[in-house]
Amino acid sequence: MVYYIRFLKPPIWVKKRKAKGMQYYIQSLITITNDLGDQFMADDLGVTLCFTCVTHPQLQIKAQQLDEWGPTDRQVPIEMGPFSASMVGDGQFNFKAQALDISKDRLKTGEAPLVVAAFSAPFSKKEPAEKLVERQFYVGDEPNERFKIWEETGNSIARHLWDAALASIMFLHDVTKGIDVGMPALNQLLTSPRSGPLQIVELGSGCGMVGIGLTTMVENCNVLLTDMPEAEEIITRNVNQSKPKANSGARYQSLDWNEPPAELCNQALDLILVSDCTYNSDSQPALVSCMQALVRSSPEALVLVALKRRHESEAVFFDLMQSAGFEGMHAKVALPAQNAQTDEIEMYCYRRAQEAL
Ligand SMILES: C[S@@+](CC[C@H](N)C(=O)[O-])C[C@H]1O[C@@H](n2cnc3c(N)ncnc32)[C@H](O)[C@@H]1O
């Protein structure tokens, strides 16, 4: 299980009157939880947190603050300073909170971070930071190719990143590099030369990490990111800052699994992406019938499902997929967990069985 540093209170400048005159301090409140927000980081060794200014190198030395996160901690208040008014000026600042022993959040098998760093939204003396956090990932072996995704600091399901999205990116990266992941049809789809763009739909995209991530790895692909309307703003923000490969791109359309739009069901699709959408057994029938409707006009389409099992009741998903005529191949992605353990995200690649067509 991966842990995410979160800003319970995004960084702000606070003014205090001191003997030397008016001085400025940065204050923030940080926590470290899992994707669901129901478990706190409780490593026996603790994590050393480092809070650094990424925009103003001249503040770097003063701005470094180290705090131990202990096994029983729930939140860590941060206060840094004093800084003089001339040092702070009217400029915008971005701050980063990271575990000291993890320099880059690399999404690569065996190297994924146990604790994901948090980058604040910009803030100044006049404007506090928005209640957002940016994640910056490095995919595969690319030394400098950053892949950035914003998520909200609050408790929304849609506007958050989930472990399965991290695992999906690691998995898709291997597939696009031609590594045998036990799903030859998926390898072929994402690595073979093609005349037209791949047509891809992601269901329940959340912040859009998986679909947007794919456009940064594969040329010539159109990804339609879909979710409930509440996800539109964060997905659009992430699409707008993405750097897709040549002739690739992502866009957003609202789509409720209970009412997939007819024009999408009649459109030719190559791949449907689904990451961490099977957590609620009550919504699984709608999810599966939505997938069924989408592949009706695209019998060769593949469906890649990433899932993290949280309850036994979720297993009904496999029965529903079988009844809907889908046949799947199975693989696993290991993510780090506490005490040097690993956690498994299950990956399934489905296609309609011939007799179901
Ligand atoms: C746990 S989040 C996963 C988000 C993202 N795929 C990820 O892995 O980071 C589940 C997503 O499914 C979406 N969702 C739930 N019910 C839905 C429905 N009936 N129609 C469309 N999206 C739905 C939620 O809004 C949420 O974004």
Coordinates of C-alpha atoms and ligand atoms in Angstrom, one line a residue:
M1 CA 0.0 0.0 0.0
V2 CA 1.4 3.3 -1.1
Y3 CA 1.2 6.4 1.2
Y4 CA 0.6 9.9 0.0
I5 CA 1.8 13.1 1.7
R6 CA -1.3 15.4 1.8
F7 CA -1.7 19.1 2.8
L8 CA -4.4 19.1 5.4
K9 CA -3.8 22.9 5.3
P10 CA -2.0 24.1 2.1
P11 CA 1.0 26.4 2.7
I12 CA 0.3 30.0 3.5
W13 CA 2.4 33.0 4.5
V14 CA 1.8 34.3 8.1
K15 CA 3.0 37.7 9.2
K16 CA 4.4 38.1 12.8
R17 CA 5.7 41.3 14.5
K18 CA 9.1 40.6 15.9
A19 CA 11.9 42.7 17.5
K20 CA 13.5 43.0 14.0
G21 CA 10.2 44.3 12.5
M22 CA 7.6 42.3 10.5
Q23 CA 8.7 38.8 9.7
Y24 CA 7.1 36.1 7.5
Y25 CA 6.6 32.4 8.2
I26 CA 5.3 29.6 6.1
Q27 CA 2.7 27.5 7.8
S28 CA 1.2 24.2 6.6
L29 CA -0.3 21.0 8.1
I30 CA 0.7 17.7 6.6
T31 CA -0.5 14.2 6.9
I32 CA 0.5 10.9 5.3
T33 CA -2.3 8.4 4.4
N34 CA -3.2 5.7 2.0
D35 CA -5.3 6.3 -1.1
L36 CA -8.6 5.8 0.8
G37 CA -7.5 8.1 3.6
D38 CA -8.4 5.6 6.2
Q39 CA -4.9 4.5 7.2
F40 CA -2.0 6.6 8.3
M41 CA 1.6 5.9 7.6
A42 CA 2.8 4.0 10.6
D43 CA 6.2 2.7 9.7
D44 CA 8.2 1.7 12.8
L45 CA 11.2 3.6 11.5
G46 CA 9.3 6.8 10.8
V47 CA 9.7 8.9 7.8
T48 CA 11.8 12.0 7.6
L49 CA 9.8 14.8 6.0
C50 CA 11.5 17.5 4.1
F51 CA 9.6 20.7 3.2
T52 CA 11.4 22.7 0.5
C53 CA 10.9 25.8 -1.7
V54 CA 11.0 24.7 -5.3
T55 CA 10.5 28.1 -6.9
H56 CA 13.0 30.3 -5.0
P57 CA 16.5 28.8 -4.7
Q58 CA 17.6 31.7 -2.5
L59 CA 15.2 30.5 0.2
Q60 CA 16.4 26.9 -0.1
I61 CA 18.8 26.8 2.8
K62 CA 16.4 28.5 5.2
A63 CA 13.4 26.7 3.9
Q64 CA 14.6 23.2 4.5
Q65 CA 12.8 21.8 7.4
L66 CA 13.0 18.2 8.6
D67 CA 10.4 16.6 10.7
E68 CA 10.2 13.0 11.9
W69 CA 6.9 11.3 11.2
G70 CA 6.4 8.7 13.9
P71 CA 4.3 5.5 14.0
T72 CA 1.5 7.2 15.9
D73 CA 1.5 10.6 14.1
R74 CA -1.7 11.8 12.4
Q75 CA -0.5 15.2 11.3
V76 CA 2.6 17.3 11.4
P77 CA 2.4 21.1 11.6
I78 CA 5.0 23.0 9.6
E79 CA 6.3 26.4 10.4
M80 CA 9.3 27.8 8.6
G81 CA 10.9 31.2 9.0
P82 CA 11.5 33.9 9.8
F83 CA 11.8 35.4 6.3
S84 CA 12.1 39.2 5.8
A85 CA 9.5 41.1 3.7
S86 CA 12.2 41.7 1.1
M87 CA 13.0 38.0 0.8
V88 CA 9.4 37.1 0.4
G89 CA 8.5 40.0 -2.0
D90 CA 5.3 39.6 -4.0
G91 CA 6.4 36.5 -5.8
Q92 CA 4.7 33.1 -6.1
F93 CA 6.0 30.1 -4.2
N94 CA 5.7 26.4 -4.6
F95 CA 6.5 24.0 -1.8
K96 CA 7.3 20.3 -1.8
A97 CA 6.9 17.9 1.0
Q98 CA 8.7 14.6 0.5
A99 CA 10.2 11.7 2.4
L100 CA 13.9 12.3 2.7
D101 CA 15.0 8.9 1.4
I102 CA 12.9 9.1 -1.8
S103 CA 14.4 11.6 -4.2
K104 CA 12.1 10.9 -7.2
D105 CA 8.7 9.2 -7.4
R106 CA 9.6 6.7 -10.1
L107 CA 6.8 4.5 -11.5
K108 CA 8.9 1.4 -12.3
T109 CA 8.6 -2.2 -11.2
G110 CA 10.6 -2.6 -8.0
E111 CA 11.3 1.2 -7.6
A112 CA 7.8 2.7 -7.0
P113 CA 7.8 5.0 -3.9
L114 CA 6.3 3.9 -0.6
V115 CA 5.6 7.6 0.2
V116 CA 4.5 9.9 -2.7
A117 CA 5.7 13.5 -2.5
A118 CA 3.3 16.4 -2.5
F119 CA 3.9 19.7 -4.4
S120 CA 1.7 22.6 -3.4
A121 CA -0.2 24.9 -5.8
P122 CA 1.5 28.3 -6.1
F123 CA 0.9 30.8 -3.3
S124 CA 2.0 34.3 -2.5
K125 CA 1.6 36.8 0.4
K126 CA -1.7 37.8 -1.1
E127 CA -3.1 34.5 -2.3
P128 CA -3.1 31.2 -0.3
A129 CA -2.4 28.0 -2.2
E130 CA -5.5 26.3 -3.8
K131 CA -6.6 23.1 -2.0
L132 CA -4.8 21.0 -4.5
V133 CA -1.7 18.8 -4.5
E134 CA 0.4 17.9 -7.5
R135 CA 2.1 14.6 -7.9
Q136 CA 5.2 14.3 -10.1
F137 CA 6.1 10.9 -11.4
Y138 CA 9.0 9.7 -13.5
V139 CA 8.0 6.8 -15.6
G140 CA 10.2 3.8 -16.4
D141 CA 13.9 4.7 -16.9
E142 CA 13.3 8.2 -18.3
P143 CA 15.7 10.3 -16.2
N144 CA 14.0 13.7 -16.7
E145 CA 10.6 13.0 -18.2
R146 CA 8.1 14.1 -15.5
F147 CA 4.5 13.3 -15.6
K148 CA 2.4 15.6 -13.4
I149 CA -1.0 15.1 -12.0
W150 CA -3.1 17.4 -9.8
E151 CA -5.5 16.0 -7.2
E152 CA -7.6 17.6 -4.5
T153 CA -6.6 17.8 -0.9
G154 CA -10.1 16.9 0.4
N155 CA -11.9 13.6 0.6
S156 CA -13.6 13.3 -2.8
I157 CA -13.5 9.8 -4.5
A158 CA -13.3 11.2 -8.0
R159 CA -10.8 14.0 -7.5
H160 CA -8.1 11.7 -6.0
L161 CA -5.4 9.4 -7.2
W162 CA -5.7 5.7 -6.4
D163 CA -3.0 3.0 -6.1
A164 CA -4.4 1.2 -9.1
A165 CA -3.7 4.2 -11.3
L166 CA 0.0 4.1 -10.3
A167 CA 0.1 0.4 -11.0
S168 CA -1.7 0.9 -14.4
I169 CA 0.9 3.4 -15.5
M170 CA 3.8 1.0 -14.5
F171 CA 2.0 -1.9 -16.3
L172 CA 1.2 0.1 -19.5
H173 CA 4.8 1.4 -19.6
D174 CA 6.1 -2.2 -19.7
V175 CA 3.5 -3.1 -22.4
T176 CA 4.4 -0.1 -24.6
K177 CA 8.1 -1.1 -24.3
G178 CA 7.2 -4.5 -25.7
I179 CA 7.8 -6.3 -22.4
D180 CA 5.9 -9.6 -22.2
V181 CA 3.3 -9.1 -19.4
G182 CA 1.3 -12.2 -20.3
M183 CA -1.2 -10.3 -22.4
P184 CA 0.0 -10.6 -26.0
A185 CA -3.1 -8.9 -27.5
L186 CA -2.4 -5.8 -25.4
N187 CA 1.3 -5.8 -26.4
Q188 CA 0.3 -6.0 -30.0
L189 CA -2.3 -3.3 -29.8
L190 CA 0.0 -0.7 -28.2
T191 CA 3.2 -1.5 -30.0
S192 CA 2.2 -2.4 -33.6
P193 CA 2.4 0.2 -36.4
R194 CA -1.0 1.5 -37.3
S195 CA -2.5 3.7 -40.0
G196 CA -5.0 5.6 -37.9
P197 CA -5.1 6.7 -34.2
L198 CA -6.0 4.2 -31.5
Q199 CA -9.4 5.0 -30.1
I200 CA -9.4 4.6 -26.3
V201 CA -12.1 5.3 -23.6
E202 CA -11.4 5.5 -19.9
L203 CA -14.3 4.9 -17.5
G204 CA -14.3 6.4 -14.0
S205 CA -11.1 8.4 -14.9
G206 CA -10.9 10.3 -11.6
C207 CA -8.0 12.7 -12.1
G208 CA -7.3 11.2 -15.5
M209 CA -3.9 9.7 -14.6
V210 CA -4.2 6.5 -16.5
G211 CA -5.6 7.8 -19.8
I212 CA -3.4 11.0 -19.8
G213 CA -0.4 8.8 -18.8
L214 CA -1.0 6.6 -21.8
T215 CA -1.0 9.6 -24.2
T216 CA 2.5 10.5 -22.9
M217 CA 3.8 7.0 -23.7
V218 CA 2.1 6.1 -27.0
E219 CA 2.0 8.1 -30.3
N220 CA -1.1 8.3 -32.4
C221 CA -3.8 7.7 -29.8
N222 CA -7.0 9.5 -28.9
V223 CA -8.1 9.0 -25.3
L224 CA -11.6 10.0 -24.1
L225 CA -11.6 10.4 -20.3
T226 CA -15.0 10.0 -18.7
D227 CA -16.4 10.3 -15.2
M228 CA -19.2 11.9 -13.3
P229 CA -19.4 15.7 -13.8
E230 CA -17.6 16.4 -10.5
A231 CA -14.4 15.2 -12.0
E232 CA -14.4 17.5 -15.1
E233 CA -12.5 20.4 -13.5
I234 CA -9.6 18.4 -12.2
I235 CA -9.4 16.2 -15.4
T236 CA -9.4 19.3 -17.6
R237 CA -6.6 20.9 -15.5
N238 CA -4.6 17.7 -15.9
V239 CA -5.3 17.4 -19.6
N240 CA -4.2 21.1 -20.1
Q241 CA -0.8 20.6 -18.5
S242 CA -0.1 17.2 -20.1
K243 CA 2.6 16.6 -22.8
P244 CA 1.3 13.9 -25.1
K245 CA 3.4 12.1 -27.7
A246 CA 3.0 13.0 -31.4
N247 CA -0.6 12.8 -32.7
S248 CA -1.9 11.8 -29.3
G249 CA -4.2 13.6 -26.9
A250 CA -6.9 13.3 -24.3
R251 CA -10.3 15.1 -23.8
Y252 CA -13.1 14.8 -21.3
Q253 CA -16.8 13.9 -21.6
S254 CA -19.1 13.2 -18.7
L255 CA -20.3 9.6 -18.7
D256 CA -22.4 7.9 -16.1
W257 CA -22.1 4.1 -16.3
N258 CA -25.9 3.9 -15.9
E259 CA -26.4 5.9 -19.2
P260 CA -23.6 5.4 -21.7
P261 CA -24.3 7.8 -24.6
A262 CA -25.5 6.0 -27.8
E263 CA -23.0 7.8 -30.1
L264 CA -20.1 6.4 -28.0
C265 CA -21.6 2.9 -28.1
N266 CA -21.7 3.1 -31.9
Q267 CA -18.1 4.3 -32.2
A268 CA -15.2 2.0 -33.1
L269 CA -13.0 1.5 -30.0
D270 CA -9.7 -0.3 -29.5
L271 CA -9.3 -0.2 -25.8
I272 CA -11.3 0.6 -22.6
L273 CA -9.3 1.5 -19.5
V274 CA -10.8 0.9 -16.0
S275 CA -8.8 1.7 -12.9
D276 CA -10.1 1.1 -9.4
C277 CA -13.7 1.3 -10.3
T278 CA -14.8 -2.1 -8.9
Y279 CA -14.7 -1.1 -5.2
N280 CA -18.5 -0.9 -4.9
S281 CA -20.4 -4.1 -5.7
D282 CA -23.6 -2.1 -6.0
S283 CA -22.3 -0.1 -9.0
Q284 CA -20.6 -3.1 -10.7
P285 CA -23.7 -4.2 -12.7
A286 CA -23.9 -0.7 -14.3
L287 CA -20.1 -0.7 -14.9
V288 CA -20.2 -4.1 -16.6
S289 CA -23.2 -3.3 -18.7
C290 CA -21.6 0.0 -19.8
M291 CA -18.5 -2.0 -20.9
Q292 CA -20.8 -4.4 -22.7
A293 CA -22.6 -1.5 -24.5
L294 CA -19.3 0.1 -25.5
V295 CA -17.8 -3.1 -27.1
R296 CA -21.1 -4.0 -29.0
S297 CA -19.9 -2.3 -32.1
S298 CA -16.2 -3.0 -31.4
P299 CA -16.0 -6.8 -30.8
E300 CA -12.2 -6.8 -31.0
A301 CA -11.8 -4.1 -28.3
L302 CA -9.8 -4.9 -25.3
V303 CA -10.8 -3.9 -21.7
L304 CA -7.9 -3.4 -19.2
V305 CA -9.2 -3.4 -15.6
A306 CA -6.9 -2.6 -12.7
L307 CA -8.2 -3.5 -9.3
K308 CA -7.2 -3.4 -5.7
R309 CA -9.2 -5.8 -3.6
R310 CA -10.7 -4.2 -0.5
H311 CA -13.7 -6.4 0.2
E312 CA -14.7 -10.0 -0.6
S313 CA -18.0 -8.6 -2.1
E314 CA -16.1 -7.1 -5.0
A315 CA -15.4 -10.6 -6.4
V316 CA -18.9 -10.6 -7.9
F317 CA -17.3 -8.4 -10.7
F318 CA -15.7 -11.6 -12.2
D319 CA -19.1 -13.4 -12.3
L320 CA -20.7 -10.3 -14.0
M321 CA -17.9 -10.1 -16.6
Q322 CA -18.3 -13.8 -17.3
S323 CA -22.1 -13.5 -17.7
A324 CA -21.6 -10.5 -20.0
G325 CA -19.4 -12.7 -22.3
F326 CA -16.0 -11.3 -21.4
E327 CA -12.9 -13.6 -21.2
G328 CA -9.9 -12.3 -19.4
M329 CA -6.1 -12.8 -18.9
H330 CA -4.6 -11.9 -15.5
A331 CA -1.4 -10.3 -14.3
K332 CA -0.2 -8.5 -11.1
V333 CA 1.7 -5.4 -10.4
A334 CA 3.6 -5.1 -7.1
L335 CA 3.5 -1.8 -5.2
P336 CA 5.6 -1.2 -2.1
A337 CA 4.0 -1.6 1.4
Q338 CA 5.2 -0.9 4.9
N339 CA 7.9 -3.1 6.6
A340 CA 9.5 -3.9 3.2
Q341 CA 6.4 -5.8 2.1
T342 CA 4.6 -5.5 -1.2
D343 CA 1.0 -5.0 -2.1
E344 CA -0.6 -6.4 -5.3
I345 CA -2.8 -4.6 -7.8
E346 CA -4.5 -7.1 -10.1
M347 CA -4.6 -6.4 -13.9
Y348 CA -7.2 -8.1 -16.2
C349 CA -7.3 -7.8 -19.9
Y350 CA -10.7 -8.8 -21.3
R351 CA -12.1 -9.3 -24.7
R352 CA -15.6 -10.6 -25.7
A353 CA -15.6 -14.4 -26.1
Q354 CA -16.3 -15.5 -29.7
E355 CA -19.6 -17.3 -28.8
A356 CA -20.8 -14.1 -27.1
L357 CA -20.5 -12.0 -30.3
Ligands
LIG1 C1 -11.7 5.0 -6.9 S1 -12.0 6.2 -8.1 C2 -10.8 5.7 -9.3 C3 -10.3 6.9 -10.1 C4 -9.2 6.6 -11.2 N1 -9.6 5.7 -12.1 C5 -8.0 6.2 -10.5 O1 -7.6 5.0 -10.5 O2 -7.2 7.0 -9.9 C6 -13.5 5.6 -8.9 C7 -14.0 6.5 -10.0 O3 -15.2 6.0 -10.5 C8 -16.1 7.0 -10.7 N2 -17.5 6.5 -10.8 C9 -18.2 5.9 -9.8 N3 -19.5 5.6 -10.1 C10 -19.6 6.0 -11.4 C11 -20.7 6.0 -12.4 N4 -21.9 5.5 -12.1 N5 -20.4 6.5 -13.6 C12 -19.2 7.1 -13.9 N6 -18.2 7.1 -13.1 C13 -18.4 6.6 -11.8 C14 -15.9 7.9 -9.6 O4 -16.4 9.2 -9.8 C15 -14.4 7.9 -9.4 O5 -13.8 8.9 -10.2

